[in-house]
Short mmCIF file of C-alpha atoms and ligand atoms in Angstrom, two decimals:
data_model
loop_
_atom_site.label_atom_id
_atom_site.label_comp_id
_atom_site.label_asym_id
_atom_site.label_seq_id
_atom_site.Cartn_x
_atom_site.Cartn_y
_atom_site.Cartn_z
CA UNK A 17 109.65 22.24 112.20
CA UNK A 18 109.87 21.80 116.47
CA UNK A 19 109.56 25.87 116.50
CA UNK A 20 107.20 29.14 116.11
CA UNK A 21 106.78 32.11 117.34
CA UNK A 22 104.29 34.40 117.28
CA UNK A 23 103.34 38.32 118.70
CA UNK A 24 101.05 39.86 122.34
CA UNK A 25 101.28 42.29 124.90
CA UNK A 26 102.36 42.64 127.95
CA UNK A 27 100.91 45.90 131.24
CA UNK A 28 103.17 47.36 133.11
CA UNK A 29 100.61 50.32 134.36
CA UNK A 30 98.95 51.49 131.25
CA UNK A 31 101.63 51.52 128.72
CA UNK A 32 101.97 48.45 126.35
CA UNK A 33 105.34 46.60 124.98
CA UNK A 34 104.78 43.69 122.30
CA UNK A 35 105.75 40.54 123.66
CA UNK A 36 107.32 37.56 121.32
CA UNK A 37 106.38 34.00 122.46
CA UNK A 38 108.25 31.37 121.18
CA UNK A 39 107.92 27.46 121.67
CA UNK A 40 110.20 25.21 120.80
CA UNK A 41 109.19 21.49 121.05
CA UNK A 42 112.83 18.67 121.53
CA UNK A 43 112.31 15.08 122.64
CA UNK A 44 112.40 13.52 126.30
CA UNK A 45 110.37 13.67 129.41
CA UNK A 46 106.77 15.18 128.67
CA UNK A 47 106.83 18.96 130.63
CA UNK A 48 106.08 22.66 129.63
CA UNK A 49 107.98 24.71 131.02
CA UNK A 50 107.54 28.01 130.89
CA UNK A 51 110.57 31.37 130.55
CA UNK A 52 110.87 35.12 131.11
CA UNK A 53 109.66 36.13 134.19
CA UNK A 54 106.37 35.00 134.53
CA UNK A 55 104.16 35.97 137.18
CA UNK A 56 102.26 33.56 138.85
CA UNK A 57 99.64 33.88 136.55
CA UNK A 58 101.47 32.92 133.90
CA UNK A 59 102.03 29.67 135.52
CA UNK A 60 98.62 29.28 136.02
CA UNK A 61 98.82 29.52 132.32
CA UNK A 62 100.17 26.30 131.05
CA UNK A 63 97.78 24.33 132.74
CA UNK A 64 94.72 26.41 130.90
CA UNK A 65 96.56 26.62 127.32
CA UNK A 66 97.20 21.99 127.88
CA UNK A 67 93.44 22.30 129.45
CA UNK A 68 91.57 24.19 125.82
CA UNK A 69 94.19 22.99 124.31
CA UNK A 70 92.66 19.49 125.17
CA UNK A 71 89.50 20.00 124.84
CA UNK A 72 89.59 21.91 121.35
CA UNK A 73 90.47 18.62 119.75
CA UNK A 74 93.50 19.38 119.34
CA UNK A 75 97.01 16.73 119.85
CA UNK A 76 98.43 17.66 123.20
CA UNK A 77 102.63 17.14 122.09
CA UNK A 78 103.78 14.88 124.74
CA UNK A 79 107.79 16.19 123.69
CA UNK A 80 109.34 18.89 126.31
CA UNK A 81 108.12 21.72 125.88
CA UNK A 82 109.65 24.73 126.30
CA UNK A 83 107.44 27.81 125.91
CA UNK A 84 110.29 32.41 126.56
CA UNK A 85 108.44 35.10 126.66
CA UNK A 86 110.17 38.16 125.69
CA UNK A 87 112.15 40.46 126.17
CA UNK A 88 112.81 38.78 129.63
CA UNK A 89 113.50 41.69 131.98
CA UNK A 90 110.02 42.83 130.24
CA UNK A 91 107.48 41.70 133.68
CA UNK A 92 104.62 40.03 132.63
CA UNK A 93 101.01 39.83 134.23
CA UNK A 94 97.50 38.74 134.10
CA UNK A 95 96.32 35.90 131.46
CA UNK A 96 96.23 37.48 128.14
CA UNK A 97 99.26 35.36 126.88
CA UNK A 98 97.54 32.14 126.73
CA UNK A 99 95.32 32.61 123.56
CA UNK A 100 99.59 34.05 122.11
CA UNK A 101 101.05 30.98 124.11
CA UNK A 102 98.41 27.77 122.72
CA UNK A 103 98.80 29.48 119.56
CA UNK A 104 102.67 28.84 119.75
CA UNK A 105 103.02 25.89 121.10
CA UNK A 106 101.15 24.36 118.15
CA UNK A 107 103.30 26.09 115.70
CA UNK A 108 105.87 24.42 117.60
CA UNK A 109 104.57 21.07 117.64
CA UNK A 110 104.04 20.84 113.10
CA UNK A 111 100.21 21.19 113.98
CA UNK A 112 99.58 24.26 112.35
CA UNK A 113 101.15 25.76 109.95
CA UNK A 114 101.53 28.95 111.20
CA UNK A 115 101.38 31.15 108.47
CA UNK A 116 98.07 32.98 108.80
CA UNK A 117 99.30 35.11 111.78
CA UNK A 118 101.91 36.29 109.89
CA UNK A 119 102.67 39.55 111.81
CA UNK A 120 99.11 39.49 113.38
CA UNK A 121 98.73 39.90 117.58
CA UNK A 122 97.14 37.23 119.74
CA UNK A 123 95.46 38.38 123.01
CA UNK A 124 93.06 36.46 124.93
CA UNK A 125 92.39 33.91 128.31
CA UNK A 126 91.72 30.65 127.92
CA UNK A 127 88.88 28.66 129.49
CA UNK A 128 89.55 25.04 129.66
CA UNK A 129 86.84 23.28 128.41
CA UNK A 130 88.76 25.79 124.73
CA UNK A 131 86.87 29.10 125.06
CA UNK A 132 88.21 33.00 124.72
CA UNK A 133 87.39 34.81 127.29
CA UNK A 134 87.13 38.68 127.38
CA UNK A 135 90.91 40.04 129.15
CA UNK A 136 91.21 43.68 131.14
CA UNK A 137 93.60 46.29 129.06
CA UNK A 138 92.83 45.24 125.23
CA UNK A 139 92.36 49.54 124.58
CA UNK A 140 96.39 50.14 125.73
CA UNK A 141 97.93 46.45 123.86
CA UNK A 142 95.93 47.40 121.11
CA UNK A 143 97.78 51.03 121.41
CA UNK A 144 101.24 49.70 121.06
CA UNK A 145 100.68 47.29 119.35
CA UNK A 146 100.06 49.59 116.20
CA UNK A 147 102.38 51.63 117.27
CA UNK A 148 105.03 48.86 116.92
CA UNK A 149 104.13 48.96 113.57
CA UNK A 150 101.55 46.20 113.42
CA UNK A 151 97.37 46.56 112.66
CA UNK A 152 96.47 43.40 112.42
CA UNK A 153 95.00 41.70 115.75
CA UNK A 154 92.74 38.53 117.30
CA UNK A 155 91.37 39.90 120.52
CA UNK A 156 88.65 38.03 122.77
CA UNK A 157 85.35 39.13 121.12
CA UNK A 158 83.48 40.66 124.20
CA UNK A 159 86.46 42.69 123.94
CA UNK A 160 86.00 43.15 119.18
CA UNK A 161 84.72 46.58 119.77
CA UNK A 162 87.58 48.13 121.64
CA UNK A 163 90.30 46.98 120.02
CA UNK A 164 88.15 48.32 116.52
CA UNK A 165 88.32 52.14 118.54
CA UNK A 166 92.06 52.86 117.45
CA UNK A 167 92.33 53.56 113.90
CA UNK A 168 94.13 51.77 111.64
CA UNK A 169 93.31 48.29 112.71
CA UNK A 170 92.02 45.53 111.33
CA UNK A 171 90.23 43.70 114.32
CA UNK A 172 89.58 40.51 114.98
CA UNK A 173 87.28 38.33 117.23
CA UNK A 174 87.63 34.59 118.34
CA UNK A 175 85.34 32.90 121.15
CA UNK A 176 87.52 30.06 121.11
CA UNK A 177 90.82 28.29 120.09
CA UNK A 178 88.78 25.88 118.41
CA UNK A 179 88.05 29.75 115.73
CA UNK A 180 91.34 30.34 115.98
CA UNK A 181 92.52 26.89 114.17
CA UNK A 182 90.72 26.64 112.39
CA UNK A 183 91.49 29.92 110.78
CA UNK A 184 94.86 29.03 110.70
CA UNK A 185 93.77 25.77 108.89
CA UNK A 186 91.23 26.37 106.99
CA UNK A 187 90.88 30.12 106.37
CA UNK A 188 87.85 29.69 108.07
CA UNK A 189 86.53 33.49 109.07
CA UNK A 190 87.30 35.06 112.37
CA UNK A 191 84.57 37.15 114.20
CA UNK A 192 84.22 40.42 113.26
CA UNK A 193 83.89 43.22 115.71
CA UNK A 194 80.69 45.15 115.62
CA UNK A 195 79.86 48.69 113.78
CA UNK A 196 80.24 51.36 116.83
CA UNK A 197 76.94 52.82 117.32
CA UNK A 198 76.54 55.83 115.80
CA UNK A 199 74.17 58.14 118.88
CA UNK A 200 75.63 59.73 121.04
CA UNK A 201 76.36 58.62 124.92
CA UNK A 202 73.36 58.96 127.08
CA UNK A 203 74.21 62.47 129.19
CA UNK A 204 74.08 62.79 132.98
CA UNK A 205 72.65 65.15 134.39
CA UNK A 206 71.76 68.62 134.11
CA UNK A 207 72.39 72.30 136.39
CA UNK A 208 68.95 73.10 135.30
CA UNK A 209 67.46 70.23 137.62
CA UNK A 210 68.72 72.54 140.67
CA UNK A 211 66.36 74.80 141.94
CA UNK A 212 67.87 78.13 143.49
CA UNK A 213 70.95 77.63 145.03
CA UNK A 214 72.73 80.52 143.16
CA UNK A 215 75.91 81.17 145.98
CA UNK A 216 76.10 76.32 144.95
CA UNK A 217 75.90 76.83 141.16
CA UNK A 218 77.78 79.60 140.65
CA UNK A 219 81.01 78.45 142.79
CA UNK A 220 80.86 75.10 140.26
CA UNK A 221 80.59 76.96 137.77
CA UNK A 222 83.54 78.94 139.09
CA UNK A 223 85.20 74.99 139.93
CA UNK A 224 84.56 74.29 136.71
CA UNK A 225 86.39 77.85 134.37
CA UNK A 226 89.85 77.56 136.41
CA UNK A 227 90.03 74.43 137.43
CA UNK A 228 90.12 74.47 140.63
CA UNK A 229 89.21 72.25 143.23
CA UNK A 230 85.86 72.75 145.82
CA UNK A 231 84.12 71.85 148.97
CA UNK A 232 80.76 71.92 149.52
CA UNK A 233 79.26 72.51 152.88
CA UNK A 234 76.34 72.47 154.67
CA UNK A 235 73.85 70.81 156.38
CA UNK A 236 72.80 68.03 154.70
CA UNK A 237 69.84 67.69 152.07
CA UNK A 238 71.42 70.94 150.77
CA UNK A 239 71.82 69.38 147.51
CA UNK A 240 75.27 68.79 147.85
CA UNK A 241 76.21 65.59 146.15
CA UNK A 242 73.11 67.51 142.97
CA UNK A 243 75.59 70.20 142.57
CA UNK A 244 78.66 67.42 142.33
CA UNK A 245 77.39 64.58 140.27
CA UNK A 246 76.55 68.07 137.33
CA UNK A 247 79.52 69.41 137.55
CA UNK A 248 81.34 66.98 134.56
CA UNK A 249 78.19 67.76 132.15
CA UNK A 250 79.87 72.06 132.24
CA UNK A 251 83.39 70.82 131.84
CA UNK A 252 84.92 70.52 128.09
CA UNK A 253 84.49 67.65 126.70
CA UNK A 254 88.09 65.32 125.77
CA UNK A 255 90.28 65.88 123.19
CA UNK A 256 90.82 62.76 121.55
CA UNK A 257 94.44 62.11 122.99
CA UNK A 258 92.53 62.49 126.88
CA UNK A 259 90.33 60.44 125.70
CA UNK A 260 92.23 57.74 124.88
CA UNK A 261 94.14 57.45 127.86
CA UNK A 262 90.44 57.85 129.74
CA UNK A 263 89.52 54.59 127.94
CA UNK A 264 92.37 52.74 128.59
CA UNK A 265 92.92 53.41 132.63
CA UNK A 266 88.84 52.04 131.77
CA UNK A 267 89.34 49.62 129.75
CA UNK A 268 92.71 48.08 132.46
CA UNK A 269 89.90 48.31 135.14
CA UNK A 270 87.60 46.19 133.04
CA UNK A 271 84.99 48.78 133.85
CA UNK A 272 84.58 49.95 130.63
CA UNK A 273 81.16 49.60 128.70
CA UNK A 274 81.49 47.31 126.19
CA UNK A 275 79.61 49.69 123.44
CA UNK A 276 83.35 50.39 121.57
CA UNK A 277 82.76 54.30 122.57
CA UNK A 278 85.32 56.16 123.47
CA UNK A 279 84.82 57.63 126.43
CA UNK A 280 85.08 61.07 125.66
CA UNK A 281 83.45 63.10 129.08
CA UNK A 282 85.54 64.59 131.63
CA UNK A 283 84.61 60.60 134.39
CA UNK A 284 83.37 60.98 137.17
CA UNK A 285 83.89 59.06 139.97
CA UNK A 286 82.47 58.51 143.94
CA UNK A 287 84.12 56.32 145.81
CA UNK A 288 82.09 55.03 149.50
CA UNK A 289 83.48 56.55 152.25
CA UNK A 290 84.37 53.03 153.39
CA UNK A 291 86.57 52.63 150.00
CA UNK A 292 90.23 50.86 151.14
CA UNK A 293 93.07 52.43 150.08
CA UNK A 294 93.70 49.90 147.61
CA UNK A 295 90.18 50.94 145.82
CA UNK A 296 90.56 55.01 145.78
CA UNK A 297 94.40 54.33 144.54
CA UNK A 298 94.26 51.18 142.50
CA UNK A 299 96.86 48.11 143.14
CA UNK A 300 95.54 44.12 143.29
CA UNK A 301 98.00 40.95 142.18
CA UNK A 302 98.74 40.85 137.96
CA UNK A 303 97.64 42.88 136.04
CA UNK A 304 96.94 46.09 138.41
CA UNK A 305 93.62 46.84 138.61
CA UNK A 306 93.58 51.25 138.78
CA UNK A 307 92.21 52.87 141.59
CA UNK A 308 89.63 55.69 141.55
CA UNK A 309 92.01 58.83 141.06
CA UNK A 310 92.55 56.99 138.22
CA UNK A 311 89.55 56.51 136.98
CA UNK A 312 88.75 60.07 137.21
CA UNK A 313 92.43 61.09 135.72
CA UNK A 314 91.62 63.78 134.09
CA UNK A 315 87.54 64.32 135.18
CA UNK A 316 85.68 64.91 138.74
CA UNK A 317 86.73 62.79 141.94
CA UNK A 318 83.65 63.18 144.98
CA UNK A 319 84.40 63.08 147.85
CA UNK A 320 80.95 63.11 149.73
CA UNK A 321 80.54 63.05 153.49
CA UNK A 322 84.40 63.97 153.23
CA UNK A 323 84.17 63.80 156.96
CA UNK A 324 83.16 59.98 156.93
CA UNK A 325 86.47 58.96 154.59
CA UNK A 326 89.43 57.28 157.03
CA UNK A 327 92.43 58.77 157.97
CA UNK A 328 94.62 56.23 155.26
CA UNK A 329 93.11 57.19 152.64
CA UNK A 330 92.49 60.78 153.25
CA UNK A 331 96.18 60.47 152.99
CA UNK A 332 96.30 58.45 150.22
CA UNK A 333 95.29 60.86 148.38
CA UNK A 334 97.92 63.63 149.10
CA UNK A 335 100.45 62.49 146.75
CA UNK A 336 99.26 61.52 143.41
CA UNK A 337 96.78 64.71 144.49
CA UNK A 338 99.26 66.87 144.12
CA UNK A 339 101.84 65.62 141.15
CA UNK A 340 99.03 63.98 138.94
CA UNK A 341 100.07 60.61 138.88
CA UNK A 342 99.48 57.16 141.53
CA UNK A 343 103.50 55.07 142.21
CA UNK A 344 102.18 51.96 144.06
CA UNK A 345 104.88 49.87 144.24
CA UNK A 346 104.68 46.39 144.00
CA UNK A 347 107.06 43.02 144.61
CA UNK A 348 108.58 43.77 141.33
CA UNK A 349 109.58 47.07 140.18
CA UNK A 350 106.68 50.06 140.81
CA UNK A 351 103.85 50.73 138.62
CA UNK A 352 102.43 54.35 137.60
CA UNK A 353 99.12 55.08 136.84
CA UNK A 354 98.31 58.92 135.85
CA UNK A 355 96.02 60.53 137.45
CA UNK A 356 95.12 64.18 137.23
CA UNK A 357 92.05 65.06 139.14
CA UNK A 358 89.83 68.04 139.80
CA UNK A 359 88.72 67.32 143.21
CA UNK A 360 85.23 67.93 144.97
CA UNK A 361 84.38 67.31 148.54
CA UNK A 362 81.85 67.53 150.27
CA UNK A 363 81.04 67.82 154.07
CA UNK A 364 78.22 68.84 156.90
CA UNK A 365 79.60 71.26 158.60
CA UNK A 366 78.66 68.39 161.38
CA UNK A 367 79.87 64.79 162.92
CA UNK A 368 76.11 64.38 164.44
CA UNK A 369 75.04 65.77 160.71
CA UNK A 370 71.98 67.65 161.99
CA UNK A 371 71.50 70.93 160.52
CA UNK A 372 73.39 74.51 161.37
CA UNK A 373 71.70 75.63 164.09
CA UNK A 374 69.11 72.29 164.91
CA UNK A 375 67.51 72.43 168.58
CA UNK A 376 68.57 68.56 168.25
CA UNK A 377 72.03 69.07 167.85
CA UNK A 378 74.43 68.19 170.62
CA UNK A 379 77.52 69.03 169.48
CA UNK A 380 79.86 71.09 171.12
CA UNK A 381 81.90 73.42 169.25
CA UNK A 382 84.79 71.54 169.78
CA UNK A 383 83.96 68.71 168.76
CA UNK A 384 82.79 71.20 165.43
CA UNK A 385 85.96 71.85 163.67
CA UNK A 386 87.62 69.19 165.01
CA UNK A 387 85.19 66.66 162.47
CA UNK A 388 86.30 69.01 159.86
CA UNK A 389 89.83 69.56 161.33
CA UNK A 390 90.31 66.18 160.22
CA UNK A 391 90.02 67.42 156.58
CA UNK A 392 92.37 70.80 156.77
CA UNK A 393 95.98 69.94 156.84
CA UNK A 394 96.74 67.07 153.30
CA UNK A 395 92.83 68.21 151.75
CA UNK A 396 91.14 71.15 152.37
CA UNK A 397 94.69 73.07 151.48
CA UNK A 398 94.36 72.96 148.09
CA UNK A 399 90.99 73.64 147.98
CA UNK A 400 90.14 77.19 145.83
CA UNK A 401 86.56 77.34 146.40
CA UNK A 402 84.71 76.60 149.55
CA UNK A 403 81.50 77.76 149.43
CA UNK A 404 78.92 76.70 152.49
CA UNK A 405 75.28 75.37 151.12
CA UNK A 406 72.32 76.09 152.48
CA UNK A 407 69.04 73.99 152.04
CA UNK A 408 67.25 76.05 148.92
CA UNK A 409 63.62 77.52 149.89
CA UNK A 410 60.48 75.97 149.34
CA UNK A 411 59.27 79.32 147.16
CA UNK A 412 62.08 78.41 144.83
CA UNK A 413 61.79 74.50 144.71
CA UNK A 414 58.50 74.82 143.99
CA UNK A 415 58.31 77.17 141.18
CA UNK A 416 56.44 76.10 138.54
CA UNK A 417 59.30 77.05 135.54
CA UNK A 418 62.58 76.08 136.44
CA UNK A 419 64.52 79.46 136.01
CA UNK A 420 67.84 77.75 136.49
CA UNK A 421 70.17 77.44 133.93
CA UNK A 422 71.16 74.80 131.05
CA UNK A 423 74.09 72.44 131.47
CA UNK A 424 74.74 73.98 127.89
CA UNK A 425 74.49 76.99 129.07
CA UNK A 426 76.94 76.95 131.41
CA UNK A 427 79.04 74.43 129.79
CA UNK A 428 79.76 77.19 126.68
CA UNK A 429 80.84 79.27 129.28
CA UNK A 430 83.02 77.57 130.71
CA UNK A 431 84.65 76.82 127.13
CA UNK A 432 85.15 81.19 126.74
CA UNK A 433 86.23 81.79 129.70
CA UNK A 434 88.63 78.59 129.75
CA UNK A 435 90.55 79.88 126.77
CA UNK A 436 90.95 82.96 128.51
CA UNK A 437 92.64 81.61 130.63
CA UNK A 438 94.36 79.02 127.94
CA UNK A 439 95.94 82.19 125.82
CA UNK A 440 96.46 84.05 128.93
CA UNK A 441 98.75 81.91 130.77
CA UNK A 442 100.56 80.37 127.40
CA UNK A 443 103.87 81.68 127.13
CA UNK A 444 104.41 80.48 131.08
CA UNK A 445 103.30 76.79 129.83
CA UNK A 446 100.14 76.67 131.78
CA UNK A 447 96.62 76.22 130.58
CA UNK A 448 93.93 77.07 133.69
CA UNK A 449 94.28 79.36 136.79
CA UNK A 450 94.08 77.04 138.96
CA UNK A 451 98.03 75.91 137.77
CA UNK A 452 99.82 79.87 138.28
CA UNK A 453 101.97 79.28 141.26
CA UNK A 454 101.18 82.13 143.33
CA UNK A 455 104.07 84.90 143.11
CA UNK A 456 103.18 85.29 139.45
CA UNK A 457 99.61 86.76 139.90
CA UNK A 458 101.18 88.62 142.93
CA UNK A 459 104.52 90.25 140.59
CA UNK A 460 104.42 92.24 137.06
CA UNK A 461 102.43 91.43 135.16
CA UNK A 462 99.65 89.92 136.83
CA UNK A 463 99.26 92.04 139.85
CA UNK A 464 95.84 93.55 141.09
CA UNK A 465 96.41 97.56 141.32
CA UNK A 466 96.97 97.57 144.62
CA UNK A 467 92.87 100.23 145.64
CA UNK A 468 91.82 96.34 144.17
CA UNK A 469 92.98 94.68 146.53
CA UNK A 470 92.68 96.39 149.27
CA UNK A 471 89.94 95.01 151.28
CA UNK A 472 92.36 91.88 150.94
CA UNK A 473 95.01 93.52 151.73
CA UNK A 474 93.40 94.28 155.16
CA UNK A 475 92.84 90.41 156.59
CA UNK A 476 95.53 89.83 155.37
CA UNK A 477 97.30 92.06 158.43
CA UNK A 478 94.57 91.08 160.44
CA UNK A 479 95.78 87.59 160.46
CA UNK A 480 92.04 86.69 159.96
CA UNK A 481 93.07 85.98 155.89
CA UNK A 482 96.82 83.67 155.55
CA UNK A 483 99.44 84.31 152.25
CA UNK A 484 98.16 80.58 150.15
CA UNK A 485 94.65 82.26 151.21
CA UNK A 486 95.13 85.36 149.22
CA UNK A 487 96.84 83.95 146.19
CA UNK A 488 93.39 81.34 147.08
CA UNK A 489 91.34 84.52 146.58
CA UNK A 490 93.33 86.55 143.62
CA UNK A 491 93.30 83.20 140.71
CA UNK A 492 89.87 82.50 142.50
CA UNK A 493 89.08 86.27 141.29
CA UNK A 494 91.54 86.04 137.08
CA UNK A 495 88.37 83.37 136.04
CA UNK A 496 85.46 85.34 137.50
CA UNK A 497 87.06 88.65 135.63
CA UNK A 498 87.08 85.52 132.70
CA UNK A 499 83.90 83.88 133.14
CA UNK A 500 82.64 88.13 133.08
CA UNK A 501 84.60 88.47 129.96
CA UNK A 502 86.91 90.64 131.35
CA UNK A 503 90.80 91.10 130.81
CA UNK A 504 91.82 91.74 134.08
CA UNK A 505 89.70 91.28 137.67
CA UNK A 506 88.75 94.27 139.26
CA UNK A 507 87.87 94.91 142.46
CA UNK A 508 84.17 93.59 142.75
CA UNK A 509 85.30 90.29 141.37
CA UNK A 510 88.44 89.89 144.54
CA UNK A 511 84.86 90.53 146.67
CA UNK A 512 83.77 88.24 145.20
CA UNK A 513 86.60 85.38 144.89
CA UNK A 514 86.26 87.04 148.58
CA UNK A 515 82.73 84.74 149.26
CA UNK A 516 83.87 82.32 147.24
CA UNK A 517 86.44 80.73 149.96
CA UNK A 518 84.23 80.93 153.57
CA UNK A 519 87.16 78.47 154.93
CA UNK A 520 88.73 78.48 157.97
CA UNK A 521 90.47 81.84 157.12
CA UNK A 522 88.51 84.13 154.78
N1 ADP B 26 68.20 72.75 144.97
C1 ADP B 26 66.97 72.09 144.89
N2 ADP B 26 67.59 71.77 143.26
C2 ADP B 26 65.84 71.32 143.44
N3 ADP B 26 65.87 69.41 144.39
C3 ADP B 26 67.15 69.50 145.43
C4 ADP B 26 67.29 71.16 146.05
N4 ADP B 26 68.26 70.99 146.51
C5 ADP B 26 67.99 68.77 146.96
N5 ADP B 26 67.32 68.55 145.91
C6 ADP B 26 66.99 67.66 146.62
O1 ADP B 26 67.22 67.06 148.22
C7 ADP B 26 67.55 65.99 147.28
C8 ADP B 26 68.67 65.42 148.94
O2 ADP B 26 70.08 66.89 147.77
P1 ADP B 26 71.59 65.92 147.89
O3 ADP B 26 72.40 66.72 147.20
O4 ADP B 26 71.71 64.43 148.16
O5 ADP B 26 72.10 67.08 149.09
P2 ADP B 26 73.19 66.53 149.96
O6 ADP B 26 73.91 66.04 149.93
O7 ADP B 26 73.35 68.00 150.87
O8 ADP B 26 72.63 65.94 151.53
C9 ADP B 26 68.08 65.64 146.28
O9 ADP B 26 67.95 64.04 145.76
C10 ADP B 26 67.15 66.74 145.07
O10 ADP B 26 65.77 65.70 144.74
MG1 MG B 27 75.11 64.08 150.10
ZN1 ZN B 28 75.57 68.32 165.49
#
């Protein structure tokens, strides 16, 4: 026989597509032709496969070899096709009878010495295989735990091409995936660590309950970073669908822990202010990598020292924050990654980073306004909760016993509040208070009684609050009512909500 075919999976963005790898061997001048829209990495695959086959002790067929990847119009990226190409080629050459690989998906990159190397994106690749009815996969040994996260799939690992050949030829068993750990994953930082800071803690809780973006302003050492890092600890766990989505994105980025656990906690990403635009939004040649925005999908994107980020970086966040997706333009068609994040930013109010009122600060009022002004257009405009936190006092910090509530206690309130909001907005197809459009809040049946919004309307008339700011305060008032177990916000909720908006206009 001079023809053979095996299955593989190609990824475009987060979506896997089953790819048939065909090999045809014909008499003629020895050569290898790869067709089916391959990218550069696939041309390199030709050389890797040849070396791996020879260095695994197999005979290299001295014929004209055509490798074809179908569907031809699917863009193909990355190095995960190597193993399938090698198997198809050896099958086509008559070296191997491929019946053992019938309806089996092969994934893996080959080293020149014939080792099988791990690849990025195994989780979404296996998901696609199962969806296409192919429930047996052979993956690099280091990716076996990851592949085994998908229910209903039979996973085997390979460490060398030699092992795969032994399996096909003699039935030598492949490697079993490791058993998944039974212990729960380690906990992140806990709110119990934060002494005092009633306003900052409340802001974090309200942001979690309503899904609101959050800005923490204040001098160095005020505990802004500490508070932000603890937001994920009070967010609800991801459900099955969300956990798969998030884990898939981390898999494509090559950032998955090797233990074979789905990511169940909302992710937390804190890119440094020197981060490049590409590392924020994603990209790269070959198989595109998700950036921090997509690694934070369904979790928290934290911009620490936000005013220090470059203009291009801040600008690049604007569209994804609006749409919940990142679109990368690439040479062959665009790629999209999901990026629905809760944004948290922290900033010093002053470019010299000395505490406000510090006698060493010589920044002019104009310099201070300009500093935060860099954030206002693209970002601050979308942020419902904006508070200024001050460093905790010594007495609170040194208290012998922690009186601070733990994340578990706060998370329980957040869960209840979210359930109330989801129930209320379900008829509108919405889930979180942060998603409710202003007009909905201003009209019956959700409009608040005039007596409860008197101060707010007065601010609006005075011009010290914009219409958008008005809506934001009302939105926060709903979240506060949900947290405190009231059906509708009252006057006190509106007042507290106003206090959670120390932004430029409230
Ligand atoms: N409220 C607090 N309770 C306990 N420790 C605190 C508190 N505020 C600050 N700290 C301590 O001070 C350090 C600096 O806080 P950090 O969150 O980095 O401040 P910021 O980001 O505002 O500059 C923290 O790592 C922590 O050890
Ligand atoms: Mg900090
Ligand atoms: Zn200053």
